[in-house]
């Protein structure tokens, strides 16, 4: 049976990753730690013998920078890269900019966990009054997408992410994989989770427990129909990987539970300002 290999990963630590805020479509650069993570990932992939033919990223800087540093460490800077909004992080709507632990304190761990991880729960849409609305929708990187800018999402569930990602997978990435090319996808926690759900056939109620640590390469082996022939594996030291997974899981973990509805995010102050006491 013909099998193909695909490597994908979540970008390295960004500024808001470090601050534990919902970053989503707000553009962020990698932190120094994020750069170190990307370089370490590149070294790991080089030592494992990977030679990539093409790399796919989102339109967000943290995804693109991660790919840059990985290829640099592999001495493969010449490998072509293609970027698309369809690989962007999930659009968290009105939650963008807010701190996960502060939301958990006010609304309970389980509620925030569902907002972050469930398949079909959509947060409230971002409005023009949101502090980061213009920063996202006035950004010229979205001027030449394959849909009009006013049709871009204003909030998404993971189900929505999969819906907008699949055409790009089917029409652009999958044909390269089927040609036998070695493909790397440098994307985000939720765009990789969505694609993984599709390729492995993960059930809707099971995807909530799948975590993507920052800058840990995930290897999939696919059959001729591009379906996983066995469960994915994370490459690298397994104890370190489990610690990285726990770090992501703990981002909204406290000891308080309640069942509030979605919060109304502040519209008169910018998330991360002193008034909000961002950590």
PDB file of C-alpha atoms in Angstrom:
ATOM      1  CA  UNK A   1       0.000   0.000   0.000  1.00  0.00           C
ATOM      2  CA  UNK A   2       1.288   3.432  -0.960  1.00  0.00           C
ATOM      3  CA  UNK A   3       1.843   5.716   2.005  1.00  0.00           C
ATOM      4  CA  UNK A   4       2.692   9.380   2.214  1.00  0.00           C
ATOM      5  CA  UNK A   5       4.222  11.339   5.072  1.00  0.00           C
ATOM      6  CA  UNK A   6       3.042  14.745   6.247  1.00  0.00           C
ATOM      7  CA  UNK A   7       4.612  16.921   8.937  1.00  0.00           C
ATOM      8  CA  UNK A   8       2.660  19.729  10.545  1.00  0.00           C
ATOM      9  CA  UNK A   9       3.094  21.840  13.643  1.00  0.00           C
ATOM     10  CA  UNK A  10       1.887  24.758  15.678  1.00  0.00           C
ATOM     11  CA  UNK A  11       4.099  27.865  15.525  1.00  0.00           C
ATOM     12  CA  UNK A  12       6.566  28.760  18.267  1.00  0.00           C
ATOM     13  CA  UNK A  13       5.719  30.969  21.237  1.00  0.00           C
ATOM     14  CA  UNK A  14       4.381  34.384  20.256  1.00  0.00           C
ATOM     15  CA  UNK A  15       4.036  37.506  22.379  1.00  0.00           C
ATOM     16  CA  UNK A  16       0.422  36.832  23.317  1.00  0.00           C
ATOM     17  CA  UNK A  17       1.059  33.112  23.764  1.00  0.00           C
ATOM     18  CA  UNK A  18       3.439  34.128  26.532  1.00  0.00           C
ATOM     19  CA  UNK A  19       0.830  36.514  27.983  1.00  0.00           C
ATOM     20  CA  UNK A  20      -1.833  33.760  27.818  1.00  0.00           C
ATOM     21  CA  UNK A  21      -4.193  35.837  25.676  1.00  0.00           C
ATOM     22  CA  UNK A  22      -6.468  34.790  22.822  1.00  0.00           C
ATOM     23  CA  UNK A  23      -4.332  35.888  19.883  1.00  0.00           C
ATOM     24  CA  UNK A  24      -6.288  34.535  16.947  1.00  0.00           C
ATOM     25  CA  UNK A  25      -6.001  36.827  13.903  1.00  0.00           C
ATOM     26  CA  UNK A  26      -4.077  39.614  15.636  1.00  0.00           C
ATOM     27  CA  UNK A  27      -0.589  39.461  14.132  1.00  0.00           C
ATOM     28  CA  UNK A  28       2.208  38.642  16.577  1.00  0.00           C
ATOM     29  CA  UNK A  29       5.916  38.031  16.160  1.00  0.00           C
ATOM     30  CA  UNK A  30       7.754  35.180  17.824  1.00  0.00           C
ATOM     31  CA  UNK A  31       9.318  35.807  21.215  1.00  0.00           C
ATOM     32  CA  UNK A  32      12.966  34.941  21.839  1.00  0.00           C
ATOM     33  CA  UNK A  33      11.709  31.675  23.313  1.00  0.00           C
ATOM     34  CA  UNK A  34       9.574  31.105  20.204  1.00  0.00           C
ATOM     35  CA  UNK A  35      12.635  31.569  17.989  1.00  0.00           C
ATOM     36  CA  UNK A  36      14.561  29.071  20.123  1.00  0.00           C
ATOM     37  CA  UNK A  37      11.667  26.611  19.824  1.00  0.00           C
ATOM     38  CA  UNK A  38      11.622  26.960  16.031  1.00  0.00           C
ATOM     39  CA  UNK A  39      15.382  26.493  15.746  1.00  0.00           C
ATOM     40  CA  UNK A  40      15.262  23.445  18.006  1.00  0.00           C
ATOM     41  CA  UNK A  41      12.455  22.031  15.868  1.00  0.00           C
ATOM     42  CA  UNK A  42      14.547  22.569  12.743  1.00  0.00           C
ATOM     43  CA  UNK A  43      17.499  20.782  14.319  1.00  0.00           C
ATOM     44  CA  UNK A  44      15.256  17.869  15.283  1.00  0.00           C
ATOM     45  CA  UNK A  45      13.825  17.544  11.774  1.00  0.00           C
ATOM     46  CA  UNK A  46      17.289  17.785  10.237  1.00  0.00           C
ATOM     47  CA  UNK A  47      18.632  15.051  12.511  1.00  0.00           C
ATOM     48  CA  UNK A  48      15.602  12.908  11.587  1.00  0.00           C
ATOM     49  CA  UNK A  49      16.571  13.241   7.916  1.00  0.00           C
ATOM     50  CA  UNK A  50      13.616  15.278   6.628  1.00  0.00           C
ATOM     51  CA  UNK A  51      14.112  17.102   3.335  1.00  0.00           C
ATOM     52  CA  UNK A  52      11.107  19.244   2.527  1.00  0.00           C
ATOM     53  CA  UNK A  53       9.969  20.116  -0.987  1.00  0.00           C
ATOM     54  CA  UNK A  54       7.373  22.734  -0.062  1.00  0.00           C
ATOM     55  CA  UNK A  55       6.120  24.512   3.073  1.00  0.00           C
ATOM     56  CA  UNK A  56       2.643  25.894   3.718  1.00  0.00           C
ATOM     57  CA  UNK A  57       1.907  28.589   6.305  1.00  0.00           C
ATOM     58  CA  UNK A  58      -0.893  30.912   7.323  1.00  0.00           C
ATOM     59  CA  UNK A  59      -0.770  34.644   6.625  1.00  0.00           C
ATOM     60  CA  UNK A  60       0.222  35.367  10.226  1.00  0.00           C
ATOM     61  CA  UNK A  61       3.817  36.294  11.077  1.00  0.00           C
ATOM     62  CA  UNK A  62       4.299  33.757  13.873  1.00  0.00           C
ATOM     63  CA  UNK A  63       3.480  30.938  11.459  1.00  0.00           C
ATOM     64  CA  UNK A  64       5.746  32.296   8.720  1.00  0.00           C
ATOM     65  CA  UNK A  65       8.652  33.104  11.052  1.00  0.00           C
ATOM     66  CA  UNK A  66       8.511  29.622  12.528  1.00  0.00           C
ATOM     67  CA  UNK A  67       8.914  28.137   9.052  1.00  0.00           C
ATOM     68  CA  UNK A  68      11.814  30.529   8.317  1.00  0.00           C
ATOM     69  CA  UNK A  69      13.815  29.465  11.359  1.00  0.00           C
ATOM     70  CA  UNK A  70      13.068  25.771  10.851  1.00  0.00           C
ATOM     71  CA  UNK A  71      14.286  25.867   7.248  1.00  0.00           C
ATOM     72  CA  UNK A  72      17.338  27.895   8.245  1.00  0.00           C
ATOM     73  CA  UNK A  73      18.387  25.275  10.784  1.00  0.00           C
ATOM     74  CA  UNK A  74      17.875  22.573   8.148  1.00  0.00           C
ATOM     75  CA  UNK A  75      19.947  24.456   5.521  1.00  0.00           C
ATOM     76  CA  UNK A  76      16.834  24.417   3.346  1.00  0.00           C
ATOM     77  CA  UNK A  77      16.068  28.148   3.126  1.00  0.00           C
ATOM     78  CA  UNK A  78      15.519  27.756  -0.616  1.00  0.00           C
ATOM     79  CA  UNK A  79      12.469  25.496  -0.192  1.00  0.00           C
ATOM     80  CA  UNK A  80       9.402  27.319  -1.592  1.00  0.00           C
ATOM     81  CA  UNK A  81       6.755  28.555   0.819  1.00  0.00           C
ATOM     82  CA  UNK A  82       3.097  29.323   0.195  1.00  0.00           C
ATOM     83  CA  UNK A  83       0.867  31.247   2.616  1.00  0.00           C
ATOM     84  CA  UNK A  84      -2.919  31.311   2.863  1.00  0.00           C
ATOM     85  CA  UNK A  85      -5.507  32.790   5.224  1.00  0.00           C
ATOM     86  CA  UNK A  86      -7.177  29.367   5.155  1.00  0.00           C
ATOM     87  CA  UNK A  87      -4.422  28.089   7.476  1.00  0.00           C
ATOM     88  CA  UNK A  88      -4.919  30.994   9.909  1.00  0.00           C
ATOM     89  CA  UNK A  89      -5.662  30.375  13.553  1.00  0.00           C
ATOM     90  CA  UNK A  90      -9.297  30.018  14.558  1.00  0.00           C
ATOM     91  CA  UNK A  91     -11.070  33.381  14.723  1.00  0.00           C
ATOM     92  CA  UNK A  92     -12.034  33.822  18.373  1.00  0.00           C
ATOM     93  CA  UNK A  93     -14.308  36.800  17.708  1.00  0.00           C
ATOM     94  CA  UNK A  94     -15.077  38.916  20.773  1.00  0.00           C
ATOM     95  CA  UNK A  95     -12.650  36.876  22.913  1.00  0.00           C
ATOM     96  CA  UNK A  96      -9.599  38.140  21.018  1.00  0.00           C
ATOM     97  CA  UNK A  97      -7.110  39.812  23.339  1.00  0.00           C
ATOM     98  CA  UNK A  98      -8.598  38.474  26.562  1.00  0.00           C
ATOM     99  CA  UNK A  99      -6.604  36.499  29.132  1.00  0.00           C
ATOM    100  CA  UNK A 100      -7.584  32.826  29.416  1.00  0.00           C
ATOM    101  CA  UNK A 101      -7.078  32.469  33.154  1.00  0.00           C
ATOM    102  CA  UNK A 102      -8.985  35.670  33.913  1.00  0.00           C
ATOM    103  CA  UNK A 103     -11.873  34.338  31.823  1.00  0.00           C
ATOM    104  CA  UNK A 104     -11.681  31.043  33.720  1.00  0.00           C
ATOM    105  CA  UNK A 105     -11.843  32.879  37.039  1.00  0.00           C
ATOM    106  CA  UNK A 106     -15.015  34.635  35.925  1.00  0.00           C
ATOM    107  CA  UNK A 107     -16.685  31.888  33.901  1.00  0.00           C
ATOM    108  CA  UNK A 108     -15.165  28.580  34.995  1.00  0.00           C
ATOM    109  CA  UNK A 109     -12.503  26.273  33.609  1.00  0.00           C
ATOM    110  CA  UNK A 110     -14.921  24.040  31.742  1.00  0.00           C
ATOM    111  CA  UNK A 111     -16.622  26.926  29.945  1.00  0.00           C
ATOM    112  CA  UNK A 112     -13.285  28.308  28.757  1.00  0.00           C
ATOM    113  CA  UNK A 113     -12.159  24.804  27.819  1.00  0.00           C
ATOM    114  CA  UNK A 114     -15.235  24.436  25.630  1.00  0.00           C
ATOM    115  CA  UNK A 115     -14.600  27.817  24.008  1.00  0.00           C
ATOM    116  CA  UNK A 116     -11.025  26.784  23.267  1.00  0.00           C
ATOM    117  CA  UNK A 117     -11.383  23.146  22.285  1.00  0.00           C
ATOM    118  CA  UNK A 118     -14.911  22.002  21.425  1.00  0.00           C
ATOM    119  CA  UNK A 119     -15.860  21.296  17.823  1.00  0.00           C
ATOM    120  CA  UNK A 120     -18.996  23.324  17.164  1.00  0.00           C
ATOM    121  CA  UNK A 121     -19.194  26.074  19.808  1.00  0.00           C
ATOM    122  CA  UNK A 122     -18.738  29.540  18.299  1.00  0.00           C
ATOM    123  CA  UNK A 123     -17.845  32.598  20.413  1.00  0.00           C
ATOM    124  CA  UNK A 124     -19.625  35.932  19.895  1.00  0.00           C
ATOM    125  CA  UNK A 125     -18.493  37.697  16.717  1.00  0.00           C
ATOM    126  CA  UNK A 126     -16.032  40.538  16.796  1.00  0.00           C
ATOM    127  CA  UNK A 127     -17.679  43.938  16.321  1.00  0.00           C
ATOM    128  CA  UNK A 128     -16.356  47.160  14.843  1.00  0.00           C
ATOM    129  CA  UNK A 129     -16.135  48.585  18.368  1.00  0.00           C
ATOM    130  CA  UNK A 130     -13.668  45.860  19.397  1.00  0.00           C
ATOM    131  CA  UNK A 131     -10.164  47.274  20.088  1.00  0.00           C
ATOM    132  CA  UNK A 132      -8.571  44.984  17.482  1.00  0.00           C
ATOM    133  CA  UNK A 133     -11.221  45.043  14.757  1.00  0.00           C
ATOM    134  CA  UNK A 134      -9.452  47.585  12.535  1.00  0.00           C
ATOM    135  CA  UNK A 135      -6.056  46.039  13.120  1.00  0.00           C
ATOM    136  CA  UNK A 136      -7.356  42.802  11.621  1.00  0.00           C
ATOM    137  CA  UNK A 137      -9.681  43.941   8.857  1.00  0.00           C
ATOM    138  CA  UNK A 138      -7.649  46.924   7.628  1.00  0.00           C
ATOM    139  CA  UNK A 139      -4.563  44.736   7.240  1.00  0.00           C
ATOM    140  CA  UNK A 140      -3.594  44.620   3.562  1.00  0.00           C
ATOM    141  CA  UNK A 141      -2.506  40.977   3.798  1.00  0.00           C
ATOM    142  CA  UNK A 142      -6.225  40.155   3.393  1.00  0.00           C
ATOM    143  CA  UNK A 143      -6.704  42.292   0.285  1.00  0.00           C
ATOM    144  CA  UNK A 144      -5.960  39.459  -2.124  1.00  0.00           C
ATOM    145  CA  UNK A 145      -7.621  36.464  -0.521  1.00  0.00           C
ATOM    146  CA  UNK A 146      -9.702  34.062  -2.571  1.00  0.00           C
ATOM    147  CA  UNK A 147     -12.853  35.587  -1.031  1.00  0.00           C
ATOM    148  CA  UNK A 148     -13.794  39.270  -0.538  1.00  0.00           C
ATOM    149  CA  UNK A 149     -12.488  40.844   2.652  1.00  0.00           C
ATOM    150  CA  UNK A 150     -16.034  41.519   3.883  1.00  0.00           C
ATOM    151  CA  UNK A 151     -16.712  37.765   3.677  1.00  0.00           C
ATOM    152  CA  UNK A 152     -13.886  36.839   6.039  1.00  0.00           C
ATOM    153  CA  UNK A 153     -15.072  35.299   9.325  1.00  0.00           C
ATOM    154  CA  UNK A 154     -15.827  37.366  12.415  1.00  0.00           C
ATOM    155  CA  UNK A 155     -15.908  34.336  14.752  1.00  0.00           C
ATOM    156  CA  UNK A 156     -15.370  30.615  14.234  1.00  0.00           C
ATOM    157  CA  UNK A 157     -15.893  27.261  15.862  1.00  0.00           C
ATOM    158  CA  UNK A 158     -13.391  24.510  15.092  1.00  0.00           C
ATOM    159  CA  UNK A 159     -16.022  23.173  12.695  1.00  0.00           C
ATOM    160  CA  UNK A 160     -15.890  26.484  10.826  1.00  0.00           C
ATOM    161  CA  UNK A 161     -12.085  26.325  10.692  1.00  0.00           C
ATOM    162  CA  UNK A 162     -12.277  22.886   9.095  1.00  0.00           C
ATOM    163  CA  UNK A 163     -14.883  24.107   6.598  1.00  0.00           C
ATOM    164  CA  UNK A 164     -12.682  26.973   5.363  1.00  0.00           C
ATOM    165  CA  UNK A 165      -9.495  24.900   5.492  1.00  0.00           C
ATOM    166  CA  UNK A 166     -10.670  21.862   3.523  1.00  0.00           C
ATOM    167  CA  UNK A 167     -10.839  23.536   0.084  1.00  0.00           C
ATOM    168  CA  UNK A 168      -7.207  24.601   0.470  1.00  0.00           C
ATOM    169  CA  UNK A 169      -6.211  21.128   1.602  1.00  0.00           C
ATOM    170  CA  UNK A 170      -8.089  19.426  -1.227  1.00  0.00           C
ATOM    171  CA  UNK A 171      -7.062  21.798  -4.010  1.00  0.00           C
ATOM    172  CA  UNK A 172      -3.564  22.914  -3.041  1.00  0.00           C
ATOM    173  CA  UNK A 173      -1.830  20.856  -0.342  1.00  0.00           C
ATOM    174  CA  UNK A 174      -3.197  17.352  -1.022  1.00  0.00           C
ATOM    175  CA  UNK A 175      -2.068  17.300  -4.687  1.00  0.00           C
ATOM    176  CA  UNK A 176       1.495  18.055  -3.560  1.00  0.00           C
ATOM    177  CA  UNK A 177       1.350  15.222  -1.025  1.00  0.00           C
ATOM    178  CA  UNK A 178       0.011  12.818  -3.677  1.00  0.00           C
ATOM    179  CA  UNK A 179       2.923  13.732  -5.959  1.00  0.00           C
ATOM    180  CA  UNK A 180       5.159  12.256  -3.286  1.00  0.00           C
ATOM    181  CA  UNK A 181       6.535  15.604  -2.172  1.00  0.00           C
ATOM    182  CA  UNK A 182       7.731  16.079   1.395  1.00  0.00           C
ATOM    183  CA  UNK A 183       5.340  18.671   2.844  1.00  0.00           C
ATOM    184  CA  UNK A 184       5.608  20.770   6.006  1.00  0.00           C
ATOM    185  CA  UNK A 185       2.636  22.747   7.336  1.00  0.00           C
ATOM    186  CA  UNK A 186       3.578  25.477   9.813  1.00  0.00           C
ATOM    187  CA  UNK A 187       0.263  26.720  11.148  1.00  0.00           C
ATOM    188  CA  UNK A 188      -1.621  27.127  14.440  1.00  0.00           C
ATOM    189  CA  UNK A 189      -3.115  25.130  17.269  1.00  0.00           C
ATOM    190  CA  UNK A 190      -6.617  25.022  15.828  1.00  0.00           C
ATOM    191  CA  UNK A 191      -5.889  24.842  12.114  1.00  0.00           C
ATOM    192  CA  UNK A 192      -3.635  21.835  12.772  1.00  0.00           C
ATOM    193  CA  UNK A 193      -6.249  20.292  15.088  1.00  0.00           C
ATOM    194  CA  UNK A 194      -8.937  20.742  12.438  1.00  0.00           C
ATOM    195  CA  UNK A 195      -6.847  19.119   9.717  1.00  0.00           C
ATOM    196  CA  UNK A 196      -5.788  16.332  12.067  1.00  0.00           C
ATOM    197  CA  UNK A 197      -9.455  15.656  12.869  1.00  0.00           C
ATOM    198  CA  UNK A 198     -10.190  15.287   9.161  1.00  0.00           C
ATOM    199  CA  UNK A 199      -7.202  13.079   8.325  1.00  0.00           C
ATOM    200  CA  UNK A 200      -7.518  10.778  11.337  1.00  0.00           C
ATOM    201  CA  UNK A 201     -11.313  10.729  11.448  1.00  0.00           C
ATOM    202  CA  UNK A 202     -11.423  11.930  15.049  1.00  0.00           C
ATOM    203  CA  UNK A 203     -14.967  12.089  16.448  1.00  0.00           C
ATOM    204  CA  UNK A 204     -16.537  15.480  17.215  1.00  0.00           C
ATOM    205  CA  UNK A 205     -16.639  14.801  20.945  1.00  0.00           C
ATOM    206  CA  UNK A 206     -13.056  13.519  21.045  1.00  0.00           C
ATOM    207  CA  UNK A 207     -11.246  16.449  19.421  1.00  0.00           C
ATOM    208  CA  UNK A 208     -11.624  18.491  22.620  1.00  0.00           C
ATOM    209  CA  UNK A 209      -8.895  16.356  24.222  1.00  0.00           C
ATOM    210  CA  UNK A 210      -6.345  16.867  21.414  1.00  0.00           C
ATOM    211  CA  UNK A 211      -3.648  19.423  22.304  1.00  0.00           C
ATOM    212  CA  UNK A 212      -1.038  20.940  20.011  1.00  0.00           C
ATOM    213  CA  UNK A 213       2.076  22.086  21.906  1.00  0.00           C
ATOM    214  CA  UNK A 214       4.115  24.913  20.408  1.00  0.00           C
ATOM    215  CA  UNK A 215       6.685  23.965  17.782  1.00  0.00           C
ATOM    216  CA  UNK A 216       6.553  20.191  18.236  1.00  0.00           C
ATOM    217  CA  UNK A 217       6.437  18.463  14.828  1.00  0.00           C
ATOM    218  CA  UNK A 218       3.613  16.007  14.306  1.00  0.00           C
ATOM    219  CA  UNK A 219       4.120  13.170  11.826  1.00  0.00           C
ATOM    220  CA  UNK A 220       1.258  11.538   9.957  1.00  0.00           C
ATOM    221  CA  UNK A 221       1.411   8.591   7.591  1.00  0.00           C
ATOM    222  CA  UNK A 222      -1.381   8.662   4.997  1.00  0.00           C
ATOM    223  CA  UNK A 223      -2.760   6.099   2.566  1.00  0.00           C
ATOM    224  CA  UNK A 224      -3.533   6.678  -1.118  1.00  0.00           C
ATOM    225  CA  UNK A 225      -6.800   8.385  -0.102  1.00  0.00           C
ATOM    226  CA  UNK A 226      -4.855  10.626   2.284  1.00  0.00           C
ATOM    227  CA  UNK A 227      -6.329   9.099   5.386  1.00  0.00           C
ATOM    228  CA  UNK A 228      -4.144   8.269   8.372  1.00  0.00           C
ATOM    229  CA  UNK A 229      -2.981   4.654   8.437  1.00  0.00           C
ATOM    230  CA  UNK A 230      -2.079   4.897  12.141  1.00  0.00           C
ATOM    231  CA  UNK A 231      -2.276   7.473  14.930  1.00  0.00           C
ATOM    232  CA  UNK A 232      -0.069  10.542  14.637  1.00  0.00           C
ATOM    233  CA  UNK A 233       3.133  10.809  16.609  1.00  0.00           C
ATOM    234  CA  UNK A 234       4.905  13.844  18.031  1.00  0.00           C
ATOM    235  CA  UNK A 235       8.607  13.829  17.210  1.00  0.00           C
ATOM    236  CA  UNK A 236      11.161  14.421  19.946  1.00  0.00           C
ATOM    237  CA  UNK A 237      11.708  13.567  23.585  1.00  0.00           C
ATOM    238  CA  UNK A 238       8.366  12.239  24.783  1.00  0.00           C
ATOM    239  CA  UNK A 239       8.667  13.468  28.379  1.00  0.00           C
ATOM    240  CA  UNK A 240       9.438  16.984  27.164  1.00  0.00           C
ATOM    241  CA  UNK A 241       6.495  16.790  24.773  1.00  0.00           C
ATOM    242  CA  UNK A 242       4.108  15.757  27.559  1.00  0.00           C
ATOM    243  CA  UNK A 243       5.322  18.695  29.636  1.00  0.00           C
ATOM    244  CA  UNK A 244       4.691  21.014  26.684  1.00  0.00           C
ATOM    245  CA  UNK A 245       1.171  19.606  26.247  1.00  0.00           C
ATOM    246  CA  UNK A 246       0.449  20.117  29.945  1.00  0.00           C
ATOM    247  CA  UNK A 247       1.672  23.707  29.690  1.00  0.00           C
ATOM    248  CA  UNK A 248      -0.907  24.401  26.978  1.00  0.00           C
ATOM    249  CA  UNK A 249      -3.669  22.586  28.864  1.00  0.00           C
ATOM    250  CA  UNK A 250      -2.914  24.603  32.010  1.00  0.00           C
ATOM    251  CA  UNK A 251      -3.377  27.966  30.292  1.00  0.00           C
ATOM    252  CA  UNK A 252      -6.955  28.256  31.556  1.00  0.00           C
ATOM    253  CA  UNK A 253      -6.787  25.889  34.519  1.00  0.00           C
ATOM    254  CA  UNK A 254      -7.912  27.072  37.962  1.00  0.00           C
ATOM    255  CA  UNK A 255     -10.013  25.540  40.745  1.00  0.00           C
ATOM    256  CA  UNK A 256     -13.225  27.463  40.158  1.00  0.00           C
ATOM    257  CA  UNK A 257     -16.186  26.191  38.156  1.00  0.00           C
ATOM    258  CA  UNK A 258     -19.432  27.857  37.131  1.00  0.00           C
ATOM    259  CA  UNK A 259     -21.758  27.918  34.149  1.00  0.00           C
ATOM    260  CA  UNK A 260     -21.937  31.536  32.966  1.00  0.00           C
ATOM    261  CA  UNK A 261     -22.625  32.384  29.352  1.00  0.00           C
ATOM    262  CA  UNK A 262     -20.135  34.101  27.081  1.00  0.00           C
ATOM    263  CA  UNK A 263     -18.722  37.318  28.566  1.00  0.00           C
ATOM    264  CA  UNK A 264     -19.279  40.697  27.003  1.00  0.00           C
ATOM    265  CA  UNK A 265     -15.718  41.799  26.284  1.00  0.00           C
ATOM    266  CA  UNK A 266     -14.754  45.383  27.131  1.00  0.00           C
ATOM    267  CA  UNK A 267     -15.187  47.827  24.291  1.00  0.00           C
ATOM    268  CA  UNK A 268     -13.783  50.962  25.927  1.00  0.00           C
ATOM    269  CA  UNK A 269     -10.331  49.643  26.844  1.00  0.00           C
ATOM    270  CA  UNK A 270      -7.807  47.620  24.949  1.00  0.00           C
ATOM    271  CA  UNK A 271      -7.247  44.052  26.215  1.00  0.00           C
ATOM    272  CA  UNK A 272      -3.854  43.959  27.836  1.00  0.00           C
ATOM    273  CA  UNK A 273      -4.026  47.481  29.264  1.00  0.00           C
ATOM    274  CA  UNK A 274      -3.389  48.234  32.926  1.00  0.00           C
ATOM    275  CA  UNK A 275      -7.133  48.551  33.552  1.00  0.00           C
ATOM    276  CA  UNK A 276      -7.485  44.859  32.731  1.00  0.00           C
ATOM    277  CA  UNK A 277      -4.417  43.833  34.767  1.00  0.00           C
ATOM    278  CA  UNK A 278      -3.197  41.414  32.111  1.00  0.00           C
ATOM    279  CA  UNK A 279      -0.702  38.964  33.449  1.00  0.00           C
TER     280      UNK A 279
END
